[in-house]
mmCIF file of C-alpha atoms and ligand atoms in Angstrom:
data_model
loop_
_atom_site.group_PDB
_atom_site.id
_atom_site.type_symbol
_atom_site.label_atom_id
_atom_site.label_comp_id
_atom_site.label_asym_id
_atom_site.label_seq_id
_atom_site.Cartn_x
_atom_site.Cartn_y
_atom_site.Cartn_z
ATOM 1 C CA UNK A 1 2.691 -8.423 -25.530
ATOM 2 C CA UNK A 2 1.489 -6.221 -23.287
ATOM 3 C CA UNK A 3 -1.001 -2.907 -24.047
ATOM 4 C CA UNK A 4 0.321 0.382 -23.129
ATOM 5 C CA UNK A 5 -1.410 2.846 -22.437
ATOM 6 C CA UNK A 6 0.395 6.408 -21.715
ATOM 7 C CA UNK A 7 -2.885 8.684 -22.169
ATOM 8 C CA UNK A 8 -5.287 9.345 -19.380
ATOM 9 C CA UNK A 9 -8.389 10.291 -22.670
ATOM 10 C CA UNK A 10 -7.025 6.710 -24.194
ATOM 11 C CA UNK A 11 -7.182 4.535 -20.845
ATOM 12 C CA UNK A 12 -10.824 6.123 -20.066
ATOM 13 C CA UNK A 13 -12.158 5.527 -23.627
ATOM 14 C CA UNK A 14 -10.411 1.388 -23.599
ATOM 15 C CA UNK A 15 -12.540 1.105 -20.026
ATOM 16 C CA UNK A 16 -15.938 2.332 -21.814
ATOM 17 C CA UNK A 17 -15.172 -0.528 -24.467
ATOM 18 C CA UNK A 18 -14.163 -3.175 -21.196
ATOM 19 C CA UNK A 19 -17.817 -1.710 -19.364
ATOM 20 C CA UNK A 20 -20.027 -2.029 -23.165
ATOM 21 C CA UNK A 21 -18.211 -5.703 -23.527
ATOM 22 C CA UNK A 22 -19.318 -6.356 -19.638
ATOM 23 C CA UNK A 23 -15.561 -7.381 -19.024
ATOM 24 C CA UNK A 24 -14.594 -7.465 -15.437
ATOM 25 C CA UNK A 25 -11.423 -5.303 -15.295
ATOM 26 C CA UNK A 26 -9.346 -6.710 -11.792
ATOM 27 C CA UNK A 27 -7.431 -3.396 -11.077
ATOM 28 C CA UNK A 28 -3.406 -3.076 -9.062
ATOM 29 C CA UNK A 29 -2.347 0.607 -8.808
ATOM 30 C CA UNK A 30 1.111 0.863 -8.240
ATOM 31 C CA UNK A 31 4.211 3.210 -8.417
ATOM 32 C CA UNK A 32 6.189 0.927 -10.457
ATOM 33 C CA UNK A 33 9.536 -1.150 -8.965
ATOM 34 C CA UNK A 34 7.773 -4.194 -9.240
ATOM 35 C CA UNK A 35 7.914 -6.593 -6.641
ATOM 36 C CA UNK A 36 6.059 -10.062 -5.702
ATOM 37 C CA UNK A 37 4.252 -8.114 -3.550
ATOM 38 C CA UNK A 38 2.831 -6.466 -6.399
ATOM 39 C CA UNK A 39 2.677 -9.913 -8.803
ATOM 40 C CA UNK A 40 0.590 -11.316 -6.063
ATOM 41 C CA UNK A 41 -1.937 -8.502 -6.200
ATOM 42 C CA UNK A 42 -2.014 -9.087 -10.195
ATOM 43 C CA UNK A 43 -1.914 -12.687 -10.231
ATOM 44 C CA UNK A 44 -5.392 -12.622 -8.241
ATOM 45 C CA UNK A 45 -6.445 -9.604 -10.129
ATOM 46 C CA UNK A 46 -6.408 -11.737 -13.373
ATOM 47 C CA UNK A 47 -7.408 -14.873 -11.629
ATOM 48 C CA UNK A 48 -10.660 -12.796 -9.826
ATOM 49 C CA UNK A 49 -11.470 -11.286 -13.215
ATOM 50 C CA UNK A 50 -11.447 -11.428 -16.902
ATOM 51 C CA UNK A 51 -8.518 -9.010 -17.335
ATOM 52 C CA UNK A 52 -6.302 -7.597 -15.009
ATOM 53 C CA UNK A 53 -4.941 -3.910 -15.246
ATOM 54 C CA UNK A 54 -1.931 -2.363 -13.815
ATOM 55 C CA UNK A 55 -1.170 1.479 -13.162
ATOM 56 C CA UNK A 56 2.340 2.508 -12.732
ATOM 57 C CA UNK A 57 2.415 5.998 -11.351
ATOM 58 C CA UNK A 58 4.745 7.964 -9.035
ATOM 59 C CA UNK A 59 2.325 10.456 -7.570
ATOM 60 C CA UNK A 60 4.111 13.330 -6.385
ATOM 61 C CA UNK A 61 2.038 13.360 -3.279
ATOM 62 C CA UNK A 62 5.882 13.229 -1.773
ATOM 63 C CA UNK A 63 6.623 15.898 0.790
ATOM 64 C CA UNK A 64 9.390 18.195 0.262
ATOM 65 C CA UNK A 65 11.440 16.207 2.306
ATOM 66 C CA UNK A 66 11.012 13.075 0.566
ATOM 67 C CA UNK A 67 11.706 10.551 -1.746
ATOM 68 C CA UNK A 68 10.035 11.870 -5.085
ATOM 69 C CA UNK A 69 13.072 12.189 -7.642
ATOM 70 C CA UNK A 70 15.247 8.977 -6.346
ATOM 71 C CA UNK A 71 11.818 6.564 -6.019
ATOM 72 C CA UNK A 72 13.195 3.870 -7.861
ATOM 73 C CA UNK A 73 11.461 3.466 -11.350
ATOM 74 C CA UNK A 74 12.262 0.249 -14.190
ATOM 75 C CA UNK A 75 9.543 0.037 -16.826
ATOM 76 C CA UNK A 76 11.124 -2.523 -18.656
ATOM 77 C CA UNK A 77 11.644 -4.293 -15.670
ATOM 78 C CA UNK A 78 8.119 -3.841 -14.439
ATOM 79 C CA UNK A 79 6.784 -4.145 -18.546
ATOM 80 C CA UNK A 80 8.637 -8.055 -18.198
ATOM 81 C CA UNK A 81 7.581 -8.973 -14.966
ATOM 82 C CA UNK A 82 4.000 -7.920 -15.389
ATOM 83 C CA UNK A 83 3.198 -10.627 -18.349
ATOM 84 C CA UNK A 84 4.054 -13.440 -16.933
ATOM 85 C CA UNK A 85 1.504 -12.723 -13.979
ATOM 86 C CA UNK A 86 -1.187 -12.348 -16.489
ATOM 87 C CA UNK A 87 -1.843 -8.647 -16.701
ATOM 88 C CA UNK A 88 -2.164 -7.309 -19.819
ATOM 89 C CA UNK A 89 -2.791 -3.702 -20.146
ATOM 90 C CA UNK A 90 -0.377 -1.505 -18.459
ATOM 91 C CA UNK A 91 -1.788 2.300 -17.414
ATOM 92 C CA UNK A 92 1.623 4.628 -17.294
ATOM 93 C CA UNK A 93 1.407 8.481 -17.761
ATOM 94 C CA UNK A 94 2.998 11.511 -15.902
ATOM 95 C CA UNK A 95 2.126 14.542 -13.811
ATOM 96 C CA UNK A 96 1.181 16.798 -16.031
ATOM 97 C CA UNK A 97 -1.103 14.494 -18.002
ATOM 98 C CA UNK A 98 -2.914 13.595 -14.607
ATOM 99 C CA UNK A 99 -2.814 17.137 -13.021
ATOM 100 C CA UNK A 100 -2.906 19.439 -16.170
ATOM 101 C CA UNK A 101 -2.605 23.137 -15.059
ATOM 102 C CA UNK A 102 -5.742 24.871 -13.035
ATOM 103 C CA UNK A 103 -6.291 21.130 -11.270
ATOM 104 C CA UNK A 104 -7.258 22.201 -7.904
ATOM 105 C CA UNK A 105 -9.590 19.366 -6.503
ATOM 106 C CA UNK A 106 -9.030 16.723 -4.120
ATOM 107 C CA UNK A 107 -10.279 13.842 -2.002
ATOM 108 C CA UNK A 108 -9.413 14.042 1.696
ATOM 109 C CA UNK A 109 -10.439 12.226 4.926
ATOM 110 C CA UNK A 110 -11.276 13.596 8.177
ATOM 111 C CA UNK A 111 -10.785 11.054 10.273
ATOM 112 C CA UNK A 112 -7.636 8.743 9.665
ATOM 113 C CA UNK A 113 -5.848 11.100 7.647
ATOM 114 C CA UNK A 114 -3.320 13.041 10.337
ATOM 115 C CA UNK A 115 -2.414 10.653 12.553
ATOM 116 C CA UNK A 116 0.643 7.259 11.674
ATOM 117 C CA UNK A 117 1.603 7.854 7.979
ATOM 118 C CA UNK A 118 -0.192 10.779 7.965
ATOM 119 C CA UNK A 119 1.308 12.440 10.893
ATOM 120 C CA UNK A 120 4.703 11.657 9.340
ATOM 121 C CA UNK A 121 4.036 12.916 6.020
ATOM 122 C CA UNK A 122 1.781 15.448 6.198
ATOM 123 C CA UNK A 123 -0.742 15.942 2.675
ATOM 124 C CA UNK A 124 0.260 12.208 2.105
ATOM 125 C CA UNK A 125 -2.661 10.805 1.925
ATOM 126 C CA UNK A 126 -4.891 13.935 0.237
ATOM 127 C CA UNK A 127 -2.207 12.834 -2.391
ATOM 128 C CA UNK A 128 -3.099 9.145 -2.585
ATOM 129 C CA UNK A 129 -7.069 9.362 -2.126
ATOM 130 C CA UNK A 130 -7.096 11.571 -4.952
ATOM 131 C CA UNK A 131 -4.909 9.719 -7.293
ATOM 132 C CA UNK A 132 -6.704 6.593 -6.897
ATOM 133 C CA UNK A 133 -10.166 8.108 -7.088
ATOM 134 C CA UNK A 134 -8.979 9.663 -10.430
ATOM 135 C CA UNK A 135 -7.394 5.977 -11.356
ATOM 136 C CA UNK A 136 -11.176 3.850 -10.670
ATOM 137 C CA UNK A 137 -12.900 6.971 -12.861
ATOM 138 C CA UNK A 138 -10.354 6.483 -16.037
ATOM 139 C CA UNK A 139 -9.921 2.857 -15.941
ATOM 140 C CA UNK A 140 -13.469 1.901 -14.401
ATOM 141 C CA UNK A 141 -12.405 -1.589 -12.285
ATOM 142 C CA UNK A 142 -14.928 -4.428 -11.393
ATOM 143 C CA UNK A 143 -12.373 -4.894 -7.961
ATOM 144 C CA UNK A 144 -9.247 -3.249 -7.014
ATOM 145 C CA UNK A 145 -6.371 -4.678 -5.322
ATOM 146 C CA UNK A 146 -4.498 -3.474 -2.402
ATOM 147 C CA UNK A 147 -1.906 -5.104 -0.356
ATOM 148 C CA UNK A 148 -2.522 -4.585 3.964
ATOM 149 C CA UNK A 149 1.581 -3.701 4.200
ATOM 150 C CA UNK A 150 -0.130 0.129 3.382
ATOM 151 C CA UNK A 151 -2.974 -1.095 6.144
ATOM 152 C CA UNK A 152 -3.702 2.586 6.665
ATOM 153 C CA UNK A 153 -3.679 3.390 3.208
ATOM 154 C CA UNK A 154 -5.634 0.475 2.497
ATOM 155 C CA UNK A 155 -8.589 1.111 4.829
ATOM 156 C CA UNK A 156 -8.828 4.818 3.832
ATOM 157 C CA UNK A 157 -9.255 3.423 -0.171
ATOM 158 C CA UNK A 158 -12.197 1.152 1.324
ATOM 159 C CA UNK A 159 -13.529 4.407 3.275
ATOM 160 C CA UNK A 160 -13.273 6.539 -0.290
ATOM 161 C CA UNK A 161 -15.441 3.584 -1.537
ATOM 162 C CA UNK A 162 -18.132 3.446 0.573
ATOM 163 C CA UNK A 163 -18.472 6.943 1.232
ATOM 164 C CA UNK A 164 -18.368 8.379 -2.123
ATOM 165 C CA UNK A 165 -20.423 5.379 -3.692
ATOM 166 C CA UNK A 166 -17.779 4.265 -5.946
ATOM 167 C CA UNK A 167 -19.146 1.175 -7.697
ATOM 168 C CA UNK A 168 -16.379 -1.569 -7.398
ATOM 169 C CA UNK A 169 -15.213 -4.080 -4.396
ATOM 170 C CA UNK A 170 -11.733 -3.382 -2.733
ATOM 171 C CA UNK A 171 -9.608 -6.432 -2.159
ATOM 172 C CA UNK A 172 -6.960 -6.505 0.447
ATOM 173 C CA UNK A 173 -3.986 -9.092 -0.121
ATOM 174 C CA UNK A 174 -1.661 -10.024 3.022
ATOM 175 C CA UNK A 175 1.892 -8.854 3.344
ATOM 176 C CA UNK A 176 4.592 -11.167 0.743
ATOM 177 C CA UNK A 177 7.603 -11.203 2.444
ATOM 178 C CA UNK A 178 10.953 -12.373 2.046
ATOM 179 C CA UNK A 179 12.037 -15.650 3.393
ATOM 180 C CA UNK A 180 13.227 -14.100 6.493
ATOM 181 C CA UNK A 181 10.207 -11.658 7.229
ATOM 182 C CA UNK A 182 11.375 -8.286 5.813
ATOM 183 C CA UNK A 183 7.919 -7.109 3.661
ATOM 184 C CA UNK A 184 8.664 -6.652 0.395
ATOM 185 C CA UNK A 185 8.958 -3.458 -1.006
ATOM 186 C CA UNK A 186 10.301 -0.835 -3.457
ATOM 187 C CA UNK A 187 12.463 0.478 -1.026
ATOM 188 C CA UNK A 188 14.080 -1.979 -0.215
ATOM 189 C CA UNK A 189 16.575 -1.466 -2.931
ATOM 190 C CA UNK A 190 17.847 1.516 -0.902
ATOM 191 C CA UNK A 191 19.043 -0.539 1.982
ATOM 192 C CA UNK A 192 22.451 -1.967 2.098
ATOM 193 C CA UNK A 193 23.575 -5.199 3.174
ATOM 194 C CA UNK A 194 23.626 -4.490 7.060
ATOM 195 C CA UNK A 195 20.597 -2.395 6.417
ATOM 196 C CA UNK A 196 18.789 -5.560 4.897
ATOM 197 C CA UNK A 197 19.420 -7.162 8.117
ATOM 198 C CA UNK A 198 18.245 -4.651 10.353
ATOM 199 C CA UNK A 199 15.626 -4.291 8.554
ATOM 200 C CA UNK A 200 14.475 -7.491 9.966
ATOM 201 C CA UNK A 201 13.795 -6.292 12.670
ATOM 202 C CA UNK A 202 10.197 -4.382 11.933
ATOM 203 C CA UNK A 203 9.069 -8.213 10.938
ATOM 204 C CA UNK A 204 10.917 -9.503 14.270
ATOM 205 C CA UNK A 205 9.152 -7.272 16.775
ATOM 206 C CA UNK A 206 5.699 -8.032 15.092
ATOM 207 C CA UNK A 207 6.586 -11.652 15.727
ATOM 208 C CA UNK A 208 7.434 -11.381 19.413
ATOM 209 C CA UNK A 209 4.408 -9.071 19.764
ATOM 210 C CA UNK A 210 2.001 -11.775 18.103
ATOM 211 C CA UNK A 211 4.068 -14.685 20.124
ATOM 212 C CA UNK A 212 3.270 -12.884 23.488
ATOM 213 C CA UNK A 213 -0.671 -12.323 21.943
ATOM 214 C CA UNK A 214 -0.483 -16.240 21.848
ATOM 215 C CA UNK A 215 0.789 -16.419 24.741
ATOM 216 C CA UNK A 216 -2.444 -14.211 26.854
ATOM 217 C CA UNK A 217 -0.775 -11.280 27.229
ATOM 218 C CA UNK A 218 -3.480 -8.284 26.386
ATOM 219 C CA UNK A 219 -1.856 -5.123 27.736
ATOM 220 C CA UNK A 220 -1.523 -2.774 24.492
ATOM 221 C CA UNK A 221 1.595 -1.720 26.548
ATOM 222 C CA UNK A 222 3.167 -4.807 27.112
ATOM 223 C CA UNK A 223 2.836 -6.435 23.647
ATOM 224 C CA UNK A 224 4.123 -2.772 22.204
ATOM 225 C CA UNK A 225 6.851 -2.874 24.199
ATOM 226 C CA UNK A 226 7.584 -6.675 23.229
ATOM 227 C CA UNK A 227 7.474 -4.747 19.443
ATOM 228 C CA UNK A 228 9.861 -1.684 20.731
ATOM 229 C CA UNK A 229 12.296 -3.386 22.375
ATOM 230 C CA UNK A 230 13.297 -5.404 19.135
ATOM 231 C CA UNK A 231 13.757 -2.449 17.084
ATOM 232 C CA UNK A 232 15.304 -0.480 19.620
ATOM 233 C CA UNK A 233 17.904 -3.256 20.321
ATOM 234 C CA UNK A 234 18.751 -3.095 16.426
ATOM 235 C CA UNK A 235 21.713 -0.477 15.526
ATOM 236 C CA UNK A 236 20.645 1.580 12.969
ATOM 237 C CA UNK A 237 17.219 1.712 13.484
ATOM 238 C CA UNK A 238 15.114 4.906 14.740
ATOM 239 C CA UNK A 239 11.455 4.008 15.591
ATOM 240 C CA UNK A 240 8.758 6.833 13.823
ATOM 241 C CA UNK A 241 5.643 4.824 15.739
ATOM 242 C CA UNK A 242 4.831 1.135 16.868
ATOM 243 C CA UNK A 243 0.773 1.215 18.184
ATOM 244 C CA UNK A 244 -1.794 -0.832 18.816
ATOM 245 C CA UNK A 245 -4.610 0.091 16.775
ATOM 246 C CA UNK A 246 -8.171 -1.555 16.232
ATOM 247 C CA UNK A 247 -7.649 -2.617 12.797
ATOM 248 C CA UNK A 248 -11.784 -1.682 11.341
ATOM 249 C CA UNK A 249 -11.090 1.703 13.274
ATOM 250 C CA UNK A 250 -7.412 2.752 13.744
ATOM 251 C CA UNK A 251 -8.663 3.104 17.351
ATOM 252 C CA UNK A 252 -5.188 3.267 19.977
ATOM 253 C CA UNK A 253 -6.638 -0.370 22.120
ATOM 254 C CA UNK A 254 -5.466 -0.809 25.413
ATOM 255 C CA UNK A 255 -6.538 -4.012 26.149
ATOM 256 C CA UNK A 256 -5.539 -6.572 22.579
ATOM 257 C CA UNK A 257 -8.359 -8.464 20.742
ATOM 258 C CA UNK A 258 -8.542 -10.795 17.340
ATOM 259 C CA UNK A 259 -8.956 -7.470 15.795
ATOM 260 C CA UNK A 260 -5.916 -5.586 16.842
ATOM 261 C CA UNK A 261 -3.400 -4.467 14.633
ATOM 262 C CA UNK A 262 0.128 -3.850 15.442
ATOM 263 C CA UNK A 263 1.440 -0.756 12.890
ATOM 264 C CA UNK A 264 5.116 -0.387 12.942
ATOM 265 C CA UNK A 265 7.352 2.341 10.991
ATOM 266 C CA UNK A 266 11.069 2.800 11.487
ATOM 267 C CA UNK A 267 13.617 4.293 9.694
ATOM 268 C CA UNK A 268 16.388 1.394 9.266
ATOM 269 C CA UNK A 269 20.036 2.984 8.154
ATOM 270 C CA UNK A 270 17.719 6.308 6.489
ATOM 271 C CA UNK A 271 15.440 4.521 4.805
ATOM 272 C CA UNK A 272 11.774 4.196 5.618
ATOM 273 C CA UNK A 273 10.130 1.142 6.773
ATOM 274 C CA UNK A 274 6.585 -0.315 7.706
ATOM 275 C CA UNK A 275 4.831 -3.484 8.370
ATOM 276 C CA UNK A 276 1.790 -4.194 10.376
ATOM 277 C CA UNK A 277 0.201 -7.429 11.443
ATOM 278 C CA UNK A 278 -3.052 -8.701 13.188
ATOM 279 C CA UNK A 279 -1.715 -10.269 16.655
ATOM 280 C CA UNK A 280 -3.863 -12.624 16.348
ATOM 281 C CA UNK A 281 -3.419 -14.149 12.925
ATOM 282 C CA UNK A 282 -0.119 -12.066 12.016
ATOM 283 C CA UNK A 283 0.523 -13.831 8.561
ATOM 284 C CA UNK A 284 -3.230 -13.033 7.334
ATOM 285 C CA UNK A 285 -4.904 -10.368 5.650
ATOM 286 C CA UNK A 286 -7.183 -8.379 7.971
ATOM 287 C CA UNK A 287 -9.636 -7.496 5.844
HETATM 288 P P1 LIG B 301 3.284 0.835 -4.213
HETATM 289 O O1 LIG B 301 3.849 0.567 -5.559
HETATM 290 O O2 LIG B 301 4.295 0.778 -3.113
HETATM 291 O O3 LIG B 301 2.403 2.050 -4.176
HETATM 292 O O4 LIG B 301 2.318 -0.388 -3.904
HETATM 293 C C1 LIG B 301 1.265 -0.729 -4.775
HETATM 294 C C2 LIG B 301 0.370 -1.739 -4.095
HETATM 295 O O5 LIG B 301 1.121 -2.899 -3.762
HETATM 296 C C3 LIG B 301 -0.221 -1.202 -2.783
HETATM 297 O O6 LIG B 301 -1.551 -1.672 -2.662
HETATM 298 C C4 LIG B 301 0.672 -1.838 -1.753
HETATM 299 O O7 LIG B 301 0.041 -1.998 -0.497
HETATM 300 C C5 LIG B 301 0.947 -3.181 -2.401
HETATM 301 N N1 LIG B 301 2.149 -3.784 -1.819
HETATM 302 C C6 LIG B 301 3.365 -3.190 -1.645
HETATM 303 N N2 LIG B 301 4.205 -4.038 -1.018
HETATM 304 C C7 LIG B 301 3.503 -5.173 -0.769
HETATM 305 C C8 LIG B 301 3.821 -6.420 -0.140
HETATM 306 N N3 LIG B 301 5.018 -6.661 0.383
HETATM 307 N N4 LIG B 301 2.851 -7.351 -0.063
HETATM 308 C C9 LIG B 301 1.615 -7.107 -0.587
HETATM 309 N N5 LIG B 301 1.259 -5.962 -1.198
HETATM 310 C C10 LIG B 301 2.192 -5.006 -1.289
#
């Protein structure tokens, strides 16, 4: 059986007892609608540490524009899946035990905040720093888990780390995908049939990017236009960015190295897609 835990008071006082027993707590924030994206993030969570916790939180960092009320949500679901994969202690609470009334402070960064996912939804990421710096103070992880499908929002944890001396290790996972390339995610639930399809095509044009890497081509240009022209060719599908980005910095490259990153985000049939891969080793994690 799994341990619930529904209080933020109860979750931090269970982490003192994991930190006074010197257990090494593998941590997976999520929003719930679990996926083997996630199960891969627990299953080396509990195989990294001596017990692995899961959060399962719908932030409303969501703009007004977005998906807050219809994010898909299945605690039982998640509750079943989640054994199996060896966690077992599950964090869940709501709003307004996390942001009681009078909450006013938040973590935000300068530099890699307003541009890709940021751009697009403005606030977004204010909204995730500070959730997950308030997650690693109540539940106190030896090493947290991220997957690099949220590459942005993965590097921007790591910053919050360093920078404001939080004293655990970040773990990036790579991408899970389906067996046809589509990266797994909650949202994919929204897509219909042709959508699933077209959908493919955010995986596709990261392939033919990385294939003409292989091949020597270096213009940023060129290999985002080998990216482009497989979305664009897909009905259905409006482009929000494909760029070439240094994957350490978030740096636009013009000329492609071992380190550059290829960050795609499209809107397939409505709903909203992204991937990313390292040209040169595009089924790897890059960090
Ligand atoms: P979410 O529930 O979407 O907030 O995701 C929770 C964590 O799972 C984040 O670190 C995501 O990057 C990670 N994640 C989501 N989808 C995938 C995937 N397809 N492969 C690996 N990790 C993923």
């Amino acid at each position: 059986m799994i341990e619930t835990i529904t209080s933020p008071a109860a979750m931090s006082a269970r982490a003192a007892a994991f930190a006074r027993a010197g257990t090494r707590v593998g941590f997976v924030p999520t929003m719930g609608a679990l996926h083997d994206g996630h199960l891969d993030l627990v299953r080396t969570a509990r195989a990294e540490n001596d017990v692995a916790v899961v959060s399962i939180f719908v932030n409303p960092q969501f703009g007004p524009n977005e998906d807050f009320t219809r994010y898909p949500r299945d605690l039982d679901g998640d509750l079943t899946k989640l054994a199996p994969a060896g966690c077992s202690l599950v964090f869940t609470t709501d709003a307004a035990s996390m942001y009681p009334r009078g909450f006013s402070t938040y973590v935000t960064n300068d530099a890699w905040s307003d541009r890709f996912e940021g751009a697009v939804r403005p606030g977004h990421f204010r909204g995730v720093l500070t959730v997950v710096a308030k997650l690693f103070h109540l539940v106190r992880p030896t090493t947290a888990y991220f997957g690099q499908k949220d590459a942005q929002q993965a590097l921007l944890i790591r910053r919050m780390v360093a920078d404001l001396d939080f004293p655990l290790q970040v773990r990036v996972r790579p991408t899970v995908r389906e067996p046809d390339g589509l990266a797994r995610s909650s949202r994919n639930v929204f897509l219909s049939a042709t959508g699933r399809e077209r959908g493919v095509s955010l995986s596709r044009g990261l392939r033919a990017a990385a294939a003409r890497f292989a091949s020597g081509e270096r213009d940023a240009n060129a290999l985002i236009a080998a990216a482009r022209a497989e979305l664009e060719a897909t009905p259905g599908v409006s482009v929000d960015y494909v760029a070439l980005v240094h994957a350490d910095t978030l740096e636009d490259v013009a000329h492609a190295d071992a380190r550059s990153l290829m960050l795609v985000a499209a809107r397939v049939d409505g709903v909203r897609l992204l991937d990313n891969a390292l040209l040169s080793a595009p089924t790897e994690a890059a960090w």
